[in-house]
Coordinates of C-alpha atoms in Angstrom, one line a residue:
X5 CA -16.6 -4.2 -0.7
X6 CA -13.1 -4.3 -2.1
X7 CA -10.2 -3.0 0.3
X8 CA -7.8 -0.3 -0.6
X9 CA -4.9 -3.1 -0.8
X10 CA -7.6 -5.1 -2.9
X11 CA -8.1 -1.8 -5.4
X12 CA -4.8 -0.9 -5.4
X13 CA -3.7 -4.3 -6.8
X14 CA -6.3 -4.6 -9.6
X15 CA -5.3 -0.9 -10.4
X16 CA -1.7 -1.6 -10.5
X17 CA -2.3 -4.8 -13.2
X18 CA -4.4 -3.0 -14.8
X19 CA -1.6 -0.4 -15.5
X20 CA 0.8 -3.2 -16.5
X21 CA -1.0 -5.1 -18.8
X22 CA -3.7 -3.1 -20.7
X23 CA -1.2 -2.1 -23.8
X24 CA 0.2 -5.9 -23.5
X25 CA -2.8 -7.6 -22.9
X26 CA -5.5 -5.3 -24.2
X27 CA -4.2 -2.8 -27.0
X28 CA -1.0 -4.2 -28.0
X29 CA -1.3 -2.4 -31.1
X30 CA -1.2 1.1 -29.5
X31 CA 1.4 3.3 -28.5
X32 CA 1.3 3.8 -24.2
X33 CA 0.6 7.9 -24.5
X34 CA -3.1 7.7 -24.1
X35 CA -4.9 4.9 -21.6
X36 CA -8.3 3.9 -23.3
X37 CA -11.4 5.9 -21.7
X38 CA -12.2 3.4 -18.5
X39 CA -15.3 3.4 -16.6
X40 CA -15.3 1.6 -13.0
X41 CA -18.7 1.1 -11.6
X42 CA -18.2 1.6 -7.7
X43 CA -20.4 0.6 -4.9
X44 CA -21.2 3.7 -3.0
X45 CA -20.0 7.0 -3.1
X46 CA -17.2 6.3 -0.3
X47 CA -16.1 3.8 -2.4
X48 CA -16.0 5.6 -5.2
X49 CA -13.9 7.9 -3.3
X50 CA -11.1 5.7 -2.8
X51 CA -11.0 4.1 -5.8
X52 CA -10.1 7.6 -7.7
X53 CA -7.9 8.5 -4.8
X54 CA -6.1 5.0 -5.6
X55 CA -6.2 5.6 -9.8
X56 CA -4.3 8.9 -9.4
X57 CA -1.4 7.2 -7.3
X58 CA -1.1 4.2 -9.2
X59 CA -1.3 6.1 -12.6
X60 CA 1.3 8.9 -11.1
X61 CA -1.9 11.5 -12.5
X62 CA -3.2 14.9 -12.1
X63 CA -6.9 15.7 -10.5
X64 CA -8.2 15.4 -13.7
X65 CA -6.6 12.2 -15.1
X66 CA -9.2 10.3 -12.5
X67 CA -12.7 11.4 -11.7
X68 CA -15.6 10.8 -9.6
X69 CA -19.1 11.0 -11.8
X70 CA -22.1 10.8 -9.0
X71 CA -25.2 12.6 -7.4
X72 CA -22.8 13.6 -4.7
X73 CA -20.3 15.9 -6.3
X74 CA -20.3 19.1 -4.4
X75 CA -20.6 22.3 -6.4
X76 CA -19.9 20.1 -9.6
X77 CA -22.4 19.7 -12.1
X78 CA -22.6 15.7 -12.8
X79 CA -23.8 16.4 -16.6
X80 CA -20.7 18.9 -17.3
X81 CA -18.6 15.6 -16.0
X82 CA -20.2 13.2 -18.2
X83 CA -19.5 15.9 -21.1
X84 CA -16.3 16.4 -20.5
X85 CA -15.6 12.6 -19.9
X86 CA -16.9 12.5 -23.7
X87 CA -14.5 14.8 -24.8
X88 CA -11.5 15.5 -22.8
X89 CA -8.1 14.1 -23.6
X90 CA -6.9 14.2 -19.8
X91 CA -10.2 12.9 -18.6
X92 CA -9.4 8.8 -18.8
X93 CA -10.7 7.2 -15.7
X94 CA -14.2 7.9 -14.5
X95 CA -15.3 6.1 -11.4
X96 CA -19.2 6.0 -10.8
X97 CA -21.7 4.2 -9.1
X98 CA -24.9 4.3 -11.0
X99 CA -25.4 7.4 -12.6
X100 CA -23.7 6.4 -15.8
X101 CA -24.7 2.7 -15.4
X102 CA -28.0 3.5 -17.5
X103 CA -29.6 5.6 -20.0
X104 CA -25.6 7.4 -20.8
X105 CA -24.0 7.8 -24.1
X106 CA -20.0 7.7 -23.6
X107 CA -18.9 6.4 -27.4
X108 CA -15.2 6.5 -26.4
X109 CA -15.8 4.2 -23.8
X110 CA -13.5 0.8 -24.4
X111 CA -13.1 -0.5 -20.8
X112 CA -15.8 -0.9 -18.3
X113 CA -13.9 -2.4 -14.5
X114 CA -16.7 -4.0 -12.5
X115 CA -15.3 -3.3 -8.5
X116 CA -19.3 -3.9 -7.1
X117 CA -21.8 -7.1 -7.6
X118 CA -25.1 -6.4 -9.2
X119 CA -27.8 -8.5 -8.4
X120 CA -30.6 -7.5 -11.7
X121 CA -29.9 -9.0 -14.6
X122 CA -31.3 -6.3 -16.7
X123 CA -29.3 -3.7 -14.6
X124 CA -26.4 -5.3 -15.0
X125 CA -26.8 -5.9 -18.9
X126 CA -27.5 -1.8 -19.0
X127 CA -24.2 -1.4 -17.7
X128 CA -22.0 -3.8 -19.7
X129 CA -24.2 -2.0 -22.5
X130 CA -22.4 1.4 -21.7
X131 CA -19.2 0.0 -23.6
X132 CA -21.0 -1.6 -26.7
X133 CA -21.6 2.1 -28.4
X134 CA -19.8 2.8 -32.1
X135 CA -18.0 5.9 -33.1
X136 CA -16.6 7.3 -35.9
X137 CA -12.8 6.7 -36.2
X138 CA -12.1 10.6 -36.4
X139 CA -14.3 11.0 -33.3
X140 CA -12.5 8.4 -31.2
X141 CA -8.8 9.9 -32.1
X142 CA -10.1 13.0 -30.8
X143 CA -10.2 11.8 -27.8
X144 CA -8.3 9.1 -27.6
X145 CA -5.3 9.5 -30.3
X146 CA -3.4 6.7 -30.3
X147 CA -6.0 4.7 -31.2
X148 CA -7.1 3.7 -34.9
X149 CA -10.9 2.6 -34.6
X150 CA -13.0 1.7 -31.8
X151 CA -13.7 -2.7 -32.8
X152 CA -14.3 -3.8 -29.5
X153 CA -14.6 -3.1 -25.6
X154 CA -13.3 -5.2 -22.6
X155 CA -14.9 -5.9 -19.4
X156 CA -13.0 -6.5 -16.6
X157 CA -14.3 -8.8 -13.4
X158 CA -12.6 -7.8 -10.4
X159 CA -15.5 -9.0 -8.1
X160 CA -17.2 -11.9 -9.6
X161 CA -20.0 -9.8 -10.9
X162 CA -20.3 -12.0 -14.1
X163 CA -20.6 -15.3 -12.3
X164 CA -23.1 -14.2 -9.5
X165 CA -26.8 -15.0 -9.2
X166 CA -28.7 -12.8 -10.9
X167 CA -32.6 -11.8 -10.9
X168 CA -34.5 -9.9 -13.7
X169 CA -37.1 -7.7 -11.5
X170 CA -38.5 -6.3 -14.8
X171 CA -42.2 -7.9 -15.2
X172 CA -41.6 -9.9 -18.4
X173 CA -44.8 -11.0 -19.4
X174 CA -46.2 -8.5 -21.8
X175 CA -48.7 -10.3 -23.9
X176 CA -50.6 -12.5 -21.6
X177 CA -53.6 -12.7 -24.5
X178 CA -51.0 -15.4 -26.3
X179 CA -50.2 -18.7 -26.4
X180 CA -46.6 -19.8 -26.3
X181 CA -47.3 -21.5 -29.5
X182 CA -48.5 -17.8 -31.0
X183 CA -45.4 -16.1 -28.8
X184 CA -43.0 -18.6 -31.0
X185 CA -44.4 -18.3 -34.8
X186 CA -43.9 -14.4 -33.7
X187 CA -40.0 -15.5 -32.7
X188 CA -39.5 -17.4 -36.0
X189 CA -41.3 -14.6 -38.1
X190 CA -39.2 -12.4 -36.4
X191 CA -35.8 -13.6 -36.9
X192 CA -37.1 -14.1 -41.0
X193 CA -37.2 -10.8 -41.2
X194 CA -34.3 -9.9 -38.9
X195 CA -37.0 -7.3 -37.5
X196 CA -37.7 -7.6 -33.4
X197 CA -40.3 -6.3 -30.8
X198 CA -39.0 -6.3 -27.6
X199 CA -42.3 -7.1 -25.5
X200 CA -42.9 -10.0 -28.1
X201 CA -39.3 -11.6 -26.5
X202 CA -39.5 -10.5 -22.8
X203 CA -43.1 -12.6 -22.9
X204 CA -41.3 -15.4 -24.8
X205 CA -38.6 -15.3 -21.8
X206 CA -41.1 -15.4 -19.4
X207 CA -42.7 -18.2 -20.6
X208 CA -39.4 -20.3 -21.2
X209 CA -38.1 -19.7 -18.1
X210 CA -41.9 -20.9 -16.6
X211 CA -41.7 -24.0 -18.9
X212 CA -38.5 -25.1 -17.3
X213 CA -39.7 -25.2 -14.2
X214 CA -42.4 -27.5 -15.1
X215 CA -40.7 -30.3 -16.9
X216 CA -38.7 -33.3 -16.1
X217 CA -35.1 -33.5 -15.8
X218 CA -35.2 -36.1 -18.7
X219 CA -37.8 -33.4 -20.9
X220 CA -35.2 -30.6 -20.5
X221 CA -31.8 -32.5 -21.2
X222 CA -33.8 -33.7 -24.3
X223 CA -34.5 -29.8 -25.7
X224 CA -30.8 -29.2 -24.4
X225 CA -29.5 -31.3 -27.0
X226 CA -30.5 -29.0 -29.5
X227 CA -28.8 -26.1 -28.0
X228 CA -25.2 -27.0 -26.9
X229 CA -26.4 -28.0 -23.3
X230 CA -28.1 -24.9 -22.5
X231 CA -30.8 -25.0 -20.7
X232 CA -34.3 -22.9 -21.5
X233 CA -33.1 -20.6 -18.7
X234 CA -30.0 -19.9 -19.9
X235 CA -31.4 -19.4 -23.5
X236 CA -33.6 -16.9 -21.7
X237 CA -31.0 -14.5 -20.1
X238 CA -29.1 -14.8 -23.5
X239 CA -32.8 -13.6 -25.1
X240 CA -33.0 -11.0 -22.7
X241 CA -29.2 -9.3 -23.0
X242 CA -30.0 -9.1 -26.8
X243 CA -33.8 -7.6 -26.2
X244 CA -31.9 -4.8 -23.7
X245 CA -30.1 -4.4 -26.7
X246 CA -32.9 -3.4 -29.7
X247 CA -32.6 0.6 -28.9
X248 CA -28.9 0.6 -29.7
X249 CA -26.8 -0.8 -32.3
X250 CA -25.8 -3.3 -30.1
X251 CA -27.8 -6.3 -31.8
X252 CA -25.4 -5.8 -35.1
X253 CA -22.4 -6.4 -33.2
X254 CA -23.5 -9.4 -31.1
X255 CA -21.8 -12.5 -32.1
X256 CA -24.3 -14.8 -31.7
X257 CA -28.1 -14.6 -32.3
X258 CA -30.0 -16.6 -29.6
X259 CA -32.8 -16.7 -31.5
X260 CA -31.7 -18.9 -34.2
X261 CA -32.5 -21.9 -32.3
X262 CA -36.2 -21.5 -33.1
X263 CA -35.7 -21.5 -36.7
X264 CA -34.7 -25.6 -35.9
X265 CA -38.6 -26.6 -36.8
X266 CA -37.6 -30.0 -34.9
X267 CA -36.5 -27.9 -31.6
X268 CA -39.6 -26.0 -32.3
X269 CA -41.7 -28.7 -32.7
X270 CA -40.7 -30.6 -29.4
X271 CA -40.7 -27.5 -27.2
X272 CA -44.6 -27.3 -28.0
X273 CA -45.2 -31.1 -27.4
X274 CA -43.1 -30.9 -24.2
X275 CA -45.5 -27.5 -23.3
X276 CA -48.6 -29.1 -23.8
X277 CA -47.3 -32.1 -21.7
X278 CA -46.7 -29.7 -18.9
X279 CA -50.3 -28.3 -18.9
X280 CA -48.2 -24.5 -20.3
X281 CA -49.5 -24.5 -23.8
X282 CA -53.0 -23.6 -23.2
X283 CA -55.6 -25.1 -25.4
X284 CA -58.1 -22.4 -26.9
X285 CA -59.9 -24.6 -29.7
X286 CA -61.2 -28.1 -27.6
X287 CA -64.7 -27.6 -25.8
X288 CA -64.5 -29.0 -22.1
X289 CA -67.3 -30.5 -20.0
X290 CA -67.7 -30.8 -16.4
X291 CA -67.1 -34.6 -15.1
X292 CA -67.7 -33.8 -11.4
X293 CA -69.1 -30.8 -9.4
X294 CA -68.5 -30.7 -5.8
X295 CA -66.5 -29.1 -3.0
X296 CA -64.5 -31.1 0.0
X297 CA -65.6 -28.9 2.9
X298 CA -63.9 -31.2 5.6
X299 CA -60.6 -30.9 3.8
X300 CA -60.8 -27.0 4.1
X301 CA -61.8 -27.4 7.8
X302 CA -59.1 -29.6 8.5
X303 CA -56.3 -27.5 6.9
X304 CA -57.4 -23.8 8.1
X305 CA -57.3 -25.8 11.9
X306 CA -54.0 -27.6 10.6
X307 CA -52.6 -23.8 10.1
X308 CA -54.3 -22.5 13.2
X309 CA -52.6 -24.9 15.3
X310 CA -49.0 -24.0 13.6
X311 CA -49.6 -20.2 14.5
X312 CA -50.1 -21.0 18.2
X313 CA -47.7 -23.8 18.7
X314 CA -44.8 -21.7 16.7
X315 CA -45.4 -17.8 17.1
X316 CA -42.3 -17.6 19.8
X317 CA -40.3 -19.5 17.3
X318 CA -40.8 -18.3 13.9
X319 CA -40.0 -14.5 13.6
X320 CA -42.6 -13.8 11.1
X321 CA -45.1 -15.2 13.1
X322 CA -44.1 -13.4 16.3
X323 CA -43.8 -10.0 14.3
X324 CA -47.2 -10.4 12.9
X325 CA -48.8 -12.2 16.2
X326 CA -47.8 -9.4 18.3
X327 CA -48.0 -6.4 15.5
X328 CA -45.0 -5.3 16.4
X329 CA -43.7 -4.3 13.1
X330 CA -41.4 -1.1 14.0
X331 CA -39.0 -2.8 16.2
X332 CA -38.6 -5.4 14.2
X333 CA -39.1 -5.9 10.1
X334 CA -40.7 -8.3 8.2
X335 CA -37.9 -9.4 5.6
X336 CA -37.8 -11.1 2.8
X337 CA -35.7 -14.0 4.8
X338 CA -37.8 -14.1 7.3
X339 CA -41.2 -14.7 5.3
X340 CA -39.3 -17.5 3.4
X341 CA -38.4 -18.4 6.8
X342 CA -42.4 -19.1 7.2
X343 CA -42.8 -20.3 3.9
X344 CA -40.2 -23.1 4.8
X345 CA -41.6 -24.0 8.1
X346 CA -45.6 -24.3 6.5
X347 CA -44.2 -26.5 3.6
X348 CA -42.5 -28.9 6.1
X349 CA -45.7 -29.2 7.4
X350 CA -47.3 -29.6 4.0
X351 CA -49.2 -26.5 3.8
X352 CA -48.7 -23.2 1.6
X353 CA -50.1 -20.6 0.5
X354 CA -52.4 -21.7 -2.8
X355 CA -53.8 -24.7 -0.7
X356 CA -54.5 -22.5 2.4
X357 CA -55.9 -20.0 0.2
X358 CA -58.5 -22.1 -1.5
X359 CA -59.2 -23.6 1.8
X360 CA -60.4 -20.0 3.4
X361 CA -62.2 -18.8 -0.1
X362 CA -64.4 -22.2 0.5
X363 CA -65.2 -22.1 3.9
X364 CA -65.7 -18.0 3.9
X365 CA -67.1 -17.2 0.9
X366 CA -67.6 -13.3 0.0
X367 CA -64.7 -12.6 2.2
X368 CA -61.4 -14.1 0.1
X369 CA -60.0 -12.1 -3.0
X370 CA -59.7 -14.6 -6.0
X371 CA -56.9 -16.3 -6.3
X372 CA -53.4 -14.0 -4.8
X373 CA -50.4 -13.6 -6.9
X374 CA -47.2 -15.4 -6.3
X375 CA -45.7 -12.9 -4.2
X376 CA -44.5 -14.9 -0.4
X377 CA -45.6 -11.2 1.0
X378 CA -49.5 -13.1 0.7
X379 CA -48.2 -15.7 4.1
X380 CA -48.9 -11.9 5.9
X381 CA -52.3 -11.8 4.8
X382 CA -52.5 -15.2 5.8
X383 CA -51.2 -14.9 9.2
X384 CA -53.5 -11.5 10.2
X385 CA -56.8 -13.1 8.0
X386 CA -55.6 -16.4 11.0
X387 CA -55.5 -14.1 13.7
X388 CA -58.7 -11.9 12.8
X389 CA -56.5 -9.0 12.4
X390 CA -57.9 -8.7 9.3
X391 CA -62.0 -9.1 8.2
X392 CA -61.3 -10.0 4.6
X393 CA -58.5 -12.1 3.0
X394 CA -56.6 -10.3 0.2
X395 CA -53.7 -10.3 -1.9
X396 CA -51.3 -8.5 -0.2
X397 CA -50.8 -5.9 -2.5
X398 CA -54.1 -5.2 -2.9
X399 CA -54.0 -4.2 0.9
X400 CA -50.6 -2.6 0.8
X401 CA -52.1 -0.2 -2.3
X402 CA -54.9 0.7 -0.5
X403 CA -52.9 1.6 3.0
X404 CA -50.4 3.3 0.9
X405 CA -53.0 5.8 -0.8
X406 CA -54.5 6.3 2.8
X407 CA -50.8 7.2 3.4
X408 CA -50.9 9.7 0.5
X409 CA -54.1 11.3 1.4
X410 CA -52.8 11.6 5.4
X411 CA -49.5 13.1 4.3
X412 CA -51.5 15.7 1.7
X413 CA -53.6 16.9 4.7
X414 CA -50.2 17.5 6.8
X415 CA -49.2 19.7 3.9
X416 CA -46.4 17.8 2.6
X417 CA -46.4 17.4 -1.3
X418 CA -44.0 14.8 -3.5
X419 CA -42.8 16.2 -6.4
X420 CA -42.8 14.1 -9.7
X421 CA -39.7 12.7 -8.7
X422 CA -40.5 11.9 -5.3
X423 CA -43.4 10.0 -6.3
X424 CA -40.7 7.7 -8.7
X425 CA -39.2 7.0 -5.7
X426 CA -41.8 6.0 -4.0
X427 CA -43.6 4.0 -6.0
X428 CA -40.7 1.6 -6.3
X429 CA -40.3 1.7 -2.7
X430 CA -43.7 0.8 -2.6
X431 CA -43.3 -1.9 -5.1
X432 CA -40.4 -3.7 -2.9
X433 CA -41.7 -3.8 0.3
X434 CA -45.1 -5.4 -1.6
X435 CA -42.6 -7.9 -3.1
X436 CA -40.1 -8.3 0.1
X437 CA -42.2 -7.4 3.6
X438 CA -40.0 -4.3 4.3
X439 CA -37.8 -2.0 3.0
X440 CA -34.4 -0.4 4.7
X441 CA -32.2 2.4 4.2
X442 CA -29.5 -0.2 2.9
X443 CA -31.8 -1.5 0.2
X444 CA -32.7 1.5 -1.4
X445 CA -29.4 1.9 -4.1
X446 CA -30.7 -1.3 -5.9
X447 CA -34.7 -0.3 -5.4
X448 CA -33.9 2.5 -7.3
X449 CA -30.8 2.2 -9.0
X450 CA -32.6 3.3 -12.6
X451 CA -33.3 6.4 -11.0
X452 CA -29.9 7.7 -9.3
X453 CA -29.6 5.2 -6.3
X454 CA -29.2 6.3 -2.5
X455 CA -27.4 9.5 -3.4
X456 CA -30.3 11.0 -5.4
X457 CA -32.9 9.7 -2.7
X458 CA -31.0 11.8 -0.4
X459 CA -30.6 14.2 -2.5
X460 CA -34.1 15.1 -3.3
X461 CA -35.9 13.7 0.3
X462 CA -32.5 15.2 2.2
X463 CA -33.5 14.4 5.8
X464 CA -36.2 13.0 5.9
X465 CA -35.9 9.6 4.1
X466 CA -34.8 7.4 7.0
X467 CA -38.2 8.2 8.4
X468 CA -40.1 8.2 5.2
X469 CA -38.7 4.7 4.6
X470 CA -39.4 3.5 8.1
X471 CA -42.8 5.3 7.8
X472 CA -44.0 4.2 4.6
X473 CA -42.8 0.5 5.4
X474 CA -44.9 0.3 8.3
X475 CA -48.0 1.9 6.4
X476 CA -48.1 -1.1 3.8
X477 CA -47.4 -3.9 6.4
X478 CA -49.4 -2.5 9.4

């Protein structure tokens, strides 16, 4: 987190350079309407302290728009941000990040990382909205017309790793060759579908994965050097962008590539290669019928052996060995920890898998999702913690409605809200091992972040985070 010296600086040149730099055109009475995405309230805090002092302002030049606003009413803020002259700097940390109209908006100061992509794209998208000339002189009147916005990257935010936690894949019943006659139809008719190009992401992004270095720097020639990855986030910023009037005002279309019927053509030959495309009209045959039940023997003993020899060593493997999961979690690092360790000893979890649905039929789920949480049903299916080898979030569904029916016959009741919450905490610690108080502003960041959790669980959510985590895992 940026220190006060560290704010005060990026304040202070922001002062001095946004009429040279941003607005030369515009007379200095009026500073354009700023938005500065904090990373927790006390943050937040100092940051509008540091605006008023560097700006020489009044209370309301500089203002703090979160769930934790006292007597304040957050929605009256976000009005009066709208509309007030004096109202120029509003400092927030998620509750405007999403979902928010502002129009006036021209300059959005990033002073906090963001590690999901689509979260991150919903909050660059605050400053993309239009507005009518006479509108934004109301508010802002020494300016002529709203034709752009300006980001400003005081942390890095636009360089760092990012993730997109959103499940992409929304047609599954398609082939990528059917996905990408969609695309070119698509951009034809300058008409889009949203779940049509988050599936087409989620396969390109796939496809990637699976080809050569050589294979991908030949489709990169088409496309400046970017790789299908890179084409991909581009994809997704200008989906996130359908519901507005954002997609008009993009510079760049990266959907154009596909209308290369070269490109086009090579991407499907390079799918098919990589066993992607999926074939739906040849007939197959069976060659060769037959199971190697030594193999299977040999690996589930091979993975018995590394449980005993390393369960002091390996943290996940002493949580789990000893089931001692409230003094100490099971993390994401930690699992991949494991994951690490098995693969150095060529094992993992598809291979391990297969080789305990062979050898104990009826008792193994089909085949478990990609999720490294699955190395804990593993590890207790191992152990004989477990009778029956699941996907983990097959298990962690069931314990947490067992959780839901003990907590009903306590008497305690989740509002609709509640449950929001909870089901993406639920969702994270299926995906990560565990959940902590720390985590929750980017679990539920779409929904109002830490300050709203407290808000609405007051209390009690330490616990019900410690509680609920140890429900799913235990």
């Amino acid at each position: 987190m940026l220190a006060p010296s560290q704010i005060r600086t990026i304040l202070e040149t922001y002062r001095d350079k946004v009429f040279d730099l941003l607005f030369p055109e515009r007379e200095r009475s009026f500073l354009a309407k700023t938005l500065i995405f904090a990373k927790d309230d006390n943050h937040a805090e100092e940051i509008v302290r540091l605006a008023r002092e560097v700006f020489n302002a009044d209370n309301e030049f500089a203002q703090k728009i979160t769930y934790n606003i006292g007597n304040q009413n957050p929605h009256e803020l976000i009005n009066a941000f709208r509309h007030s002259k004096k109202f120029r700097i509003a400092v927030t940390v998620d509750m405007i990040a999403t979902g928010t109209d502002i129009k006036p908006l021209e300059v959005l100061i990033f002073m906090r990382d963001v590690k999901s992509a689509s979260y991150y794209a919903q909050m660059v998208g605050r400053g993309v909205r239009s507005i009518h000339n006479d509108d934004l002189r109301a508010v802002t009147p020494n300016a002529d017309c709203k034709t752009r916005f300006y980001v400003i990257d005081a942390v890095g935010v636009s360089e760092s790793q990012k993730i997109d936690s959103r499940p992409l894949e929304r047609k599954k019943h398609l082939s990528l060759k059917e996905l990408l006659q969609l695309v070119r139809e698509s951009v034809a008719k300058g008409e889009y579908e949203k779940d049509t190009l988050l599936s087409f992401t989620s396969r390109l992004t796939r496809l990637e994965l699976s080809l050569s270095k050589e294979d991908n720097a030949n489709l990169q020639e088409f496309n400046y050097n970017k790789s299908l990855c890179a084409l991909a986030k581009e994809i997704l910023t200008f989906a996130d962008s359908l519901q507005a009037l954002e997609r008009a005002e993009m510079a760049h279309n990266p959907l154009e590539i596909f209308t290369n019927d070269t490109f086009c053509k090579l991407l499907l030959e390079l799918a098919k290669k990589s066993k992607i495309y999926i074939d739906e009209i040849s007939q197959d045959s069976v060659l060769e019928l037959g199971f190697d039940t030594q193999k299977a023997q040999n690996l589930i003993a091979q993975f018995n052996e590394f449980i005993l020899q390393h369960k002091d060593e390996i943290t996940a493997l002493s949580i789990i060995y000893a089931q001692n999961y409230k003094n100490r979690h099971l993390t994401y690092e930690v699992i991949k920890e494991l994951a690490h360790k098995l693969k150095q000893d060529s094992m993992d979890i598809p291979s391990l898998w297969n080789a305990y649905k062979l050898r104990d039929k009826g008792k193994v789920s089909k085949n478990p999702s990609k999720n490294l949480t699955n190395l804990i049903s593993l590890v207790r299916y191992a152990l004989k913690v477990d009778t029956e080898l699941q996907d983990f979030a097959i298990g962690a569904n069931a314990r947490y409605n067992l959780w839901r029916g003990r907590c009903k016959k306590k008497g305690i009741a989740f509002s609709p809200e509640q449950e929001a919450f909870l089901e993406l905490i639920k969702e994270y610690i299926i995906a990560n091992g565990c959940a902590e108080i720390k985590d929750i502003q980017e679990i539920c960041a779409d929904l109002g972040g830490i300050y709203r959790a407290k808000a609405i669980f007051n209390d009690s959510l330490p616990n019900l985070v410690e509680e609920l985590g140890l429900a799913l895992v235990g």
